[in-house]
XYZ file of C-alpha atoms in Angstrom:
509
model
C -166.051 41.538 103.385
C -167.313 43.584 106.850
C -164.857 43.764 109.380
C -162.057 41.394 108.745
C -159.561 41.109 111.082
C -156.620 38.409 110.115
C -153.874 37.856 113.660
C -150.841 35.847 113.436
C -150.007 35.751 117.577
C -149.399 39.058 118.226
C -149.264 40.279 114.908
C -152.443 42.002 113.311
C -152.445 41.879 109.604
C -155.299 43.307 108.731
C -157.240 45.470 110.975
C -161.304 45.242 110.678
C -160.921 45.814 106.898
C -164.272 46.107 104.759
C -164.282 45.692 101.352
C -167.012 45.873 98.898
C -167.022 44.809 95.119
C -169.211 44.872 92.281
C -170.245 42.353 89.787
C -168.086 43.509 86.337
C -165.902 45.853 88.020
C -162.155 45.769 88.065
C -161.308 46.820 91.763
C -157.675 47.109 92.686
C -156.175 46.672 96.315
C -153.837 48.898 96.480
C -151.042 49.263 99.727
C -147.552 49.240 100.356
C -145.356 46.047 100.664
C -146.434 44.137 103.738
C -149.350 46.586 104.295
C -151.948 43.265 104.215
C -153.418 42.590 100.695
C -152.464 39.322 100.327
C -153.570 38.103 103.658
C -157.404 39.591 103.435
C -157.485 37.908 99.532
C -156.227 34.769 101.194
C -158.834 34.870 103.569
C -161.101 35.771 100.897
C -159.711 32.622 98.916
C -159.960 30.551 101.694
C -156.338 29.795 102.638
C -156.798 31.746 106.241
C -159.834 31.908 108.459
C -160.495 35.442 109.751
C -159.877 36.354 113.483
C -162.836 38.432 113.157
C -165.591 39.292 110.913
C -167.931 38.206 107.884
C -167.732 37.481 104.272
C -171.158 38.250 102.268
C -171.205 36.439 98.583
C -174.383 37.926 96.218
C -175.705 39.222 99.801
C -175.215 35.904 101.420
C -173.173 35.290 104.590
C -170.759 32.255 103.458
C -167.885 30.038 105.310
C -165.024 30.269 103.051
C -163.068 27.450 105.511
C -161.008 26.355 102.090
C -160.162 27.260 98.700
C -162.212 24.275 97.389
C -165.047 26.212 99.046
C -164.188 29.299 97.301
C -164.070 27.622 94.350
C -167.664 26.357 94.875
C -168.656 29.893 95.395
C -167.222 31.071 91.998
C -164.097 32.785 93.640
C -160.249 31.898 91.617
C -157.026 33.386 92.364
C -154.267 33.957 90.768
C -151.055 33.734 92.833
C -147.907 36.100 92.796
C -145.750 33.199 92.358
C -147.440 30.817 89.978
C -148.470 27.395 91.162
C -147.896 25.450 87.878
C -146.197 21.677 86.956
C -143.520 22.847 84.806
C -142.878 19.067 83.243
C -146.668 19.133 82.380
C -148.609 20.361 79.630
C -150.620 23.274 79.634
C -153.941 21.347 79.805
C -152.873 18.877 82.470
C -152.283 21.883 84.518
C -155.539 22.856 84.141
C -157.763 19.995 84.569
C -155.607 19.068 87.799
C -157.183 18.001 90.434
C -160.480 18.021 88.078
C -160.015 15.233 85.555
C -162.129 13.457 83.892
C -162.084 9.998 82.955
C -163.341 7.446 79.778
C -163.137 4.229 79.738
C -160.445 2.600 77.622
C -160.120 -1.233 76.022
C -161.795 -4.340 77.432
C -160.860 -4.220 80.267
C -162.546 -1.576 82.352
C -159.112 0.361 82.111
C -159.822 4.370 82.790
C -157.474 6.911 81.437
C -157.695 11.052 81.701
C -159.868 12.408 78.545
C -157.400 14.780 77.721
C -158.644 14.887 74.331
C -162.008 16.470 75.691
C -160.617 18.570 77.963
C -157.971 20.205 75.435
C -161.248 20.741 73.541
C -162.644 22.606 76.354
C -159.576 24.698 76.886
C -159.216 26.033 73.622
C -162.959 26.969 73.608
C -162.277 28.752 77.171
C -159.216 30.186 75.358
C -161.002 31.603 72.500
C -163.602 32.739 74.449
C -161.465 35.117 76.888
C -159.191 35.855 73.817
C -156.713 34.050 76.148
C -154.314 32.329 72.721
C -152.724 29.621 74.941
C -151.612 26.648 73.141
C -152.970 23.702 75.609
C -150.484 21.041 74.344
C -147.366 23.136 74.786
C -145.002 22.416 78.027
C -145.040 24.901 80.613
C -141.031 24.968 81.073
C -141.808 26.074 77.075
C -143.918 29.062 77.405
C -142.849 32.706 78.886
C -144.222 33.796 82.244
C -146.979 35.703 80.398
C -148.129 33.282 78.969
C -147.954 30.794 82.219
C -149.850 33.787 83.984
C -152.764 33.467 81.496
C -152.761 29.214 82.223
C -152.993 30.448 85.947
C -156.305 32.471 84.652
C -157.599 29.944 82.998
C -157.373 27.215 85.236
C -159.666 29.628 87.569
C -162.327 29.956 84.589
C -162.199 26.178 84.202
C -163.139 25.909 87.629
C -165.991 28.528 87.323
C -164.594 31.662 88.710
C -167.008 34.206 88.156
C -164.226 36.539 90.917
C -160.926 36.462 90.086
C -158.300 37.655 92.167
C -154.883 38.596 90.612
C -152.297 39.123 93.167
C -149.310 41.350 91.483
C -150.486 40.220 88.182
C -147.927 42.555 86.607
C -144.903 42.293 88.778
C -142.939 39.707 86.177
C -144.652 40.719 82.916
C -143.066 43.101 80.165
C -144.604 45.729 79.288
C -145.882 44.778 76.016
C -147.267 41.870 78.280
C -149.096 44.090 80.448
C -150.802 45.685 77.648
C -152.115 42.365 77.307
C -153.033 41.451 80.199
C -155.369 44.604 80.786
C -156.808 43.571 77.357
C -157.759 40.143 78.779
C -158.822 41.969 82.507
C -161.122 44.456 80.140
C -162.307 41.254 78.022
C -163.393 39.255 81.278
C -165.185 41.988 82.725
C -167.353 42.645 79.720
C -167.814 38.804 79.514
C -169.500 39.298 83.575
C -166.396 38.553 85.332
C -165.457 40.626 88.785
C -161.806 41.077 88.828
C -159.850 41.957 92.134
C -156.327 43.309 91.471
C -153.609 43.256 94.063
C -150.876 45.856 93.049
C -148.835 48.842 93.635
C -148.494 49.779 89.935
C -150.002 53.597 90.302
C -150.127 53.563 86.157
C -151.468 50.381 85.848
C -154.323 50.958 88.194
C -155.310 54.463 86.309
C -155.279 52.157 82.666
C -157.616 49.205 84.252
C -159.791 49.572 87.376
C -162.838 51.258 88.131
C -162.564 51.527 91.837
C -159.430 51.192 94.616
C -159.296 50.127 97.608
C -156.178 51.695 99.924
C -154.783 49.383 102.903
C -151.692 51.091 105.146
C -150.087 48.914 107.742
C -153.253 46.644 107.738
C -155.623 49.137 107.961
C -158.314 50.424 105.188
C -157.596 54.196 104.754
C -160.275 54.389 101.983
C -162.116 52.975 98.706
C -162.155 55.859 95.958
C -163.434 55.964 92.446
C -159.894 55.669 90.459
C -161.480 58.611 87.673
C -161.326 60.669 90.142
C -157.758 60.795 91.943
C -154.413 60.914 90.155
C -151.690 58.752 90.672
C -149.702 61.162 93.310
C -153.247 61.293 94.895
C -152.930 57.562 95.070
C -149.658 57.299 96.054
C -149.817 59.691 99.621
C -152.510 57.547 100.724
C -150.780 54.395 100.408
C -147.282 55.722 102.034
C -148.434 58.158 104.234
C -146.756 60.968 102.766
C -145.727 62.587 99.616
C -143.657 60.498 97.135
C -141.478 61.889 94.710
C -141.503 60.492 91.385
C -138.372 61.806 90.270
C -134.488 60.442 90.680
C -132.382 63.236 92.572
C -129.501 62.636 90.760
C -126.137 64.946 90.117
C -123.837 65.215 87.346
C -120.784 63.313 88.219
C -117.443 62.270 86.357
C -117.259 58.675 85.145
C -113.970 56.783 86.573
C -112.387 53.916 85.099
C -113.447 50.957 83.765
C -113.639 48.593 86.212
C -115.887 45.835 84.215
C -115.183 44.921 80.877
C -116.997 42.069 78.989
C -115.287 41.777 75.497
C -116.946 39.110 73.267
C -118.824 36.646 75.158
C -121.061 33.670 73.717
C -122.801 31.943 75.855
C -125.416 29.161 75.081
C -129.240 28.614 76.679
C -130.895 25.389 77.997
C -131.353 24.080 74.330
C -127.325 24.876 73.022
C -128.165 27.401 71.344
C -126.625 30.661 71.266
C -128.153 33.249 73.741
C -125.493 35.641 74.223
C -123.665 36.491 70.993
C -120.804 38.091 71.021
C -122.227 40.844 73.802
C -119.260 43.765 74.316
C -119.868 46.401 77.016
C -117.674 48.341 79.623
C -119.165 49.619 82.489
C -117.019 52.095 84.648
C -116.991 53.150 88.443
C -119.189 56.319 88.967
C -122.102 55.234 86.410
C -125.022 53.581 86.040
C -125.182 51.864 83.125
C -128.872 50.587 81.999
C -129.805 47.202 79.661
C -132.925 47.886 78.073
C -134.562 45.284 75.837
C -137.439 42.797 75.956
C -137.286 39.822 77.894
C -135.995 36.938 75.806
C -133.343 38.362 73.814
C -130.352 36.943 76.506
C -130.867 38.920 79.464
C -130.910 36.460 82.002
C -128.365 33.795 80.390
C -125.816 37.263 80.715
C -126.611 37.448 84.012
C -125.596 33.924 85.001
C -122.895 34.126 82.906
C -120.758 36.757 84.376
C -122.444 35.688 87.760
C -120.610 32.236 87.235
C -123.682 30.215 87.526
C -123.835 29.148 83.939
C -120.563 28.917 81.246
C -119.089 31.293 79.608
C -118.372 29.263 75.625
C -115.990 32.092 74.500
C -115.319 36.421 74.649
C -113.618 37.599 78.591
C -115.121 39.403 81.365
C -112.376 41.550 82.912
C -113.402 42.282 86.790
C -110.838 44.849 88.468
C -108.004 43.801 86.154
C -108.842 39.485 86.378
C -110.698 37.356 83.744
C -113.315 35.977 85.582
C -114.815 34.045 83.146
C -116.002 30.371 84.165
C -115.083 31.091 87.541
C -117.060 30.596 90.992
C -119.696 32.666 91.989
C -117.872 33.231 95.479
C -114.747 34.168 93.650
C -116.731 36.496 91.855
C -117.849 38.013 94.741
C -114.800 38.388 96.775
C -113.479 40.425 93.336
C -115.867 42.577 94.019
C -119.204 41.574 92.182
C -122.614 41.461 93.895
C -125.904 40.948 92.441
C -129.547 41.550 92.970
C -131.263 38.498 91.089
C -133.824 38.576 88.843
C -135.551 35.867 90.417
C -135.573 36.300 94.327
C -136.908 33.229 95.304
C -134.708 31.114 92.955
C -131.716 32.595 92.904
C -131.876 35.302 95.877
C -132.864 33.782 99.548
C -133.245 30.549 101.483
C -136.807 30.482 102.288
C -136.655 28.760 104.911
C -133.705 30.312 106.601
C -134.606 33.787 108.552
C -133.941 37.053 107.733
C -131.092 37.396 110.007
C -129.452 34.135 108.143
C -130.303 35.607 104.583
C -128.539 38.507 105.499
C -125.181 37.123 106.088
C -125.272 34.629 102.924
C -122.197 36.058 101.818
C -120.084 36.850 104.148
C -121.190 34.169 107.313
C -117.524 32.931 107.507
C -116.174 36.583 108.565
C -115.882 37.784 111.235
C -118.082 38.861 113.753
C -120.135 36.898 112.505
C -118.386 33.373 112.528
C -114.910 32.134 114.411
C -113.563 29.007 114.117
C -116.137 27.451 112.290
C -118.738 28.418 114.992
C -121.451 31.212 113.462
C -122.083 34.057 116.113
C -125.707 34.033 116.373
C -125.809 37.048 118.470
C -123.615 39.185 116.341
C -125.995 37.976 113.236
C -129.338 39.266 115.039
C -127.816 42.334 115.513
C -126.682 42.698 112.111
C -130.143 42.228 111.060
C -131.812 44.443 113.046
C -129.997 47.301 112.240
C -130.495 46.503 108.471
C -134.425 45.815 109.208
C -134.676 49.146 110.662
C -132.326 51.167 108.066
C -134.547 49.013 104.713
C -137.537 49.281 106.581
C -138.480 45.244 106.080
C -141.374 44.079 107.358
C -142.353 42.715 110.175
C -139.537 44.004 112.081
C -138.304 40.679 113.437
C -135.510 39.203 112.028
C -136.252 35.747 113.548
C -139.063 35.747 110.832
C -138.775 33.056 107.875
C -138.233 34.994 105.021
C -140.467 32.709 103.048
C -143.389 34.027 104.932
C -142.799 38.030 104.125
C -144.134 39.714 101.126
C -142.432 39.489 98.066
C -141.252 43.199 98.193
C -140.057 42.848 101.708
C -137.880 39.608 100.440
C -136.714 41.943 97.729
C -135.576 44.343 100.044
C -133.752 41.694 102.267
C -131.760 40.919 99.389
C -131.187 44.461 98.717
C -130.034 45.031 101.858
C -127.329 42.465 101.791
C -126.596 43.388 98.771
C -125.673 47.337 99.137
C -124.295 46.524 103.288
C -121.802 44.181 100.707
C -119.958 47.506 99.503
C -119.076 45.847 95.683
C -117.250 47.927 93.085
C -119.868 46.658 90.542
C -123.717 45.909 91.589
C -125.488 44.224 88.691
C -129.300 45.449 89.521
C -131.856 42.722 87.846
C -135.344 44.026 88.256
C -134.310 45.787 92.016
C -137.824 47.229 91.811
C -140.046 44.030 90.712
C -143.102 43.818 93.183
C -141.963 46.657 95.079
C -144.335 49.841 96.197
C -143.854 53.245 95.135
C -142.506 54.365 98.308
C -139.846 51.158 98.304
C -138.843 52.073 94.986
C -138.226 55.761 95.653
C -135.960 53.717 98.404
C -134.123 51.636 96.060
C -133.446 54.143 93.264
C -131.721 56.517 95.784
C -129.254 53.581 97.281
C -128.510 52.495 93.776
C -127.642 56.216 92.955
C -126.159 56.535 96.095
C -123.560 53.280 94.937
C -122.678 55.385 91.783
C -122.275 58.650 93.658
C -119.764 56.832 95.631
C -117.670 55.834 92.795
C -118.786 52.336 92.361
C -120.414 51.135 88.898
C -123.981 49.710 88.785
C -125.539 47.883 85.722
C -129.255 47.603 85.744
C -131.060 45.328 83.830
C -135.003 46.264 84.099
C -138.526 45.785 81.736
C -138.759 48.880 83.158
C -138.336 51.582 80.790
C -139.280 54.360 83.311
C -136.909 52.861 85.438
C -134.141 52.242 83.027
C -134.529 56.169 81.834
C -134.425 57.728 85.280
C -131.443 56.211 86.650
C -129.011 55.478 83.521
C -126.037 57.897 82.889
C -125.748 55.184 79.728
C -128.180 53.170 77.811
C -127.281 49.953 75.993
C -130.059 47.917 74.420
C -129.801 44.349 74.077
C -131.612 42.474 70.971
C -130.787 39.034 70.221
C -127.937 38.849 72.762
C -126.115 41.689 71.205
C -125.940 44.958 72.414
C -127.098 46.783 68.841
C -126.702 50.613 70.497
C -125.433 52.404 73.334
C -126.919 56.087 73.978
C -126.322 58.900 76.725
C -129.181 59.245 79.265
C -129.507 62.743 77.142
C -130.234 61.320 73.604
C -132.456 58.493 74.713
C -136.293 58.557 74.865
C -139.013 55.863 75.031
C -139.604 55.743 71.188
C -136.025 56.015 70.399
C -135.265 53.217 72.879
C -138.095 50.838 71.791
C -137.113 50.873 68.233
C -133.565 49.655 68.755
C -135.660 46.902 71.644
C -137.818 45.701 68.495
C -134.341 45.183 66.514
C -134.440 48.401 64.798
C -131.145 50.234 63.290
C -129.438 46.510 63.774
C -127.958 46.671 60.484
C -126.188 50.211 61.228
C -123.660 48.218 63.876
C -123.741 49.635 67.221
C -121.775 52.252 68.638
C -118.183 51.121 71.146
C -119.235 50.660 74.893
């Protein structure tokens, strides 16, 4: 790509960007949160025409004007937020858009061959050492799994460049671990792979070479053997980022959540939190390690009031608040960063002066009788755009159309301006840059410093280690240990994660 320059009106995305890549090479784009990664791969992909500039393909000048032209030229992507049927199978995902047909009784009927192309996607599947069942539902599978059905409808289609845009961002880590296996396998196998991602660590365990983009600008492409990760980091912020959590010592206060005994059920009736017990008090952050699967996220709606609560209490400044409204929930003094942003966290197609008032849009100044103060709202936003640092600074902006770090920090803005006496933390940091989460760790220890309780759920281990006072860890919707930040360590913590020490009880939250 020489000289790629990507407008929207007055807005320059990226700034006469070139980018070179090798066959078999794993090349990562690496840049802060709105810093324009997505938009040159999109342009690479087709889905935007460049302003300015040229895209070469084997040393020929080509017209990407579509993604079914990139797809002629051998280039797939991957999106951040996966573009999958979730009522359909695996297979008839895959051969979407591409099926083939055989012809079927007497009377010239055609049906889909699915039986040939299941064939073909379990010989695809072997031969990337992909292991995806092609007959199983994708509302069925985990997201790592649905990631590698993203993959290999792209090899289906005869990728021979794949671009992976945050390919990490909603994976566990023993996920991940995969999914540099499979990046390593495709590579070998001839495959160019293009990785969009702010995941310093990940970058040093998989690519060859990186590419660094601030504010829509190339700063430099650098041989990733040679730089370390705080080498990586400066040039993507700007400036030196601190990898540690400046936290004090401080006195735990009261209790001022207390979940005694809950059960609550999944999508299938069956039992996903089972009989969980914890107490979280003001002044602490209390961190819920375990692997994705084992209840998390049915908790999380639970005491969240967006799915039932079967039996146990959840005691929220002195009121059971089980099976109650989300909005009563709130207005005891609950907020919550989702897990899922786009699900569960924003109105995409409401602005980021709307998202930011969500929650409180029927207070004052921001509504009177009945009428909502659009002035007052603007304002608002503007002075939390400027304090969060979302991008682009215009709060008139869809919030659909920012990055998915900059919608994370829209949501973490309202959430914090909120003031709760608990903040329940689901990934805070998914998708975000280094510098953003150096951001986010230091309001969410800035919430406990302040005598409020936070309880952060994260995949994040690093995470989950840095900013816990306490640890509990979640295994098969039980909390099976609690430790202080003190006694806890990665080994030590993934052992009780894998179920270990489950038949020693756990210790009182």
């Amino acid at each position: 790509m020489k000289g790629i320059t990507k407008k929207f009106g007055d807005f320059v995305a990226n700034d006469s960007i070139d980018l070179t890549v090798h066959k078999g090479e794993i090349h990562a784009l690496l840049g802060e949160n709105g810093a324009g990664k997505t938009t040159l791969m999109n342009v690479l992909y087709g889905l935007y025409m460049p302003t300015e500039g040229n895209i070469f393909i084997k040393g020929d000048k080509v017209e990407v004007t579509s993604p079914n032209v990139a797809i002629e030229k051998g280039i797939g992507m991957v999106h951040q937020h996966f573009m999958l049927i979730d009522t359909f199978t695996v297979v008839e995902n895959i051969i979407l858009g591409m099926e083939t047909t055989i012809k079927k009784g007497s009377w010239d009927t055609k049906c889909i061959d699915i039986e040939r192309a299941t064939k073909e996607v379990e010989k695809l599947s072997k031969k990337y050492s992909l292991h995806v069942d092609p007959k199983a539902k994708i509302q069925d599978i985990s997201v790592g799994m649905q990631q590698r059905v993203e993959i290999l409808k792209a090899l289906y289609r005869g990728a021979d460049i794949l671009i992976l845009d945050e390919p990490t961002a909603v994976l566990t880590p023993q996920e991940v671990e995969e999914l540099i296996q499979i990046i390593k396998n495709l590579t070998k196998q001839g495959k160019t792979i293009i990785i969009i991602t702010h995941k310093l660590k990940e970058i040093k365990q998989a690519a060859d070479y990186c590419t660094i983009i601030r504010r829509g600008k190339k700063i430099n492409t650098v041989k990733v053997s040679n730089v370390t990760e705080e080498n990586l980091a400066e040039m993507m912020v700007g400036r030196q980022v601190s990898f540690a959590v400046d936290k004090k010592d401080i006195e735990k206060g009261e209790v001022v959540l207390n979940i005694d005994n809950i059960i609550i059920k999944d999508n299938r009736k069956l039992n996903a939190v089972n009989g969980l017990s914890l107490k979280v008090h003001r002044g602490e952050i209390l961190g819920i390690a375990g692997v994705d699967g084992n209840g998390q996220s049915e908790f999380l709606e639970g005491i969240t009031g967006l799915r039932p609560i079967e039996s146990g209490k959840v005691v929220l400044n002195g009121e059971n608040i089980v099976n109650t409204s989300p909005r009563h929930i709130m207005k005891k003094g609950m907020c919550n960063i989702p897990e899922d942003r786009q699900k569960r966290g924003l109105i995409l197609d409401f602005s980021i002066a709307e998202n930011m008032i969500l929650e409180i849009y029927d207070k004052e100044p921001f509504s009177k009788n009945g009428r909502l103060n659009h002035k007052n709202i603007e304002e608002h936003a503007r002075k939390l755009i400027g304090k969060f640092d979302v991008r682009p600074q215009n709060e008139k902006q869809a919030v659909g159309a920012l990055s998915g770090g900059n919608q994370q920090k829209v949501i973490i803005a309202r959430e914090v301006t909120n003031d709760p006496d608990v903040l329940i933390a689901a990934q805070p940091t998914r998708g975000l840059d280094v510098g953003a989460i150096e951001f986010v760790h230091k309001y969410l220890v800035e919430q406990r410093d302040n005598g409020k309780a936070v309880l952060l759920i994260s995949f994040e281990l690093d995470e989950i280690l840095n900013l816990s006072d306490r640890i509990a860890v979640i295994y098969n919707g039980k909390i099976v240990d609690i430790l202080d930040r003190k006694d806890a360590n990665e080994k030590k913590l993934g052992y009780l994660m894998a179920g270990g020490g489950v038949e020693n009880g756990r210790k009182e939250a």
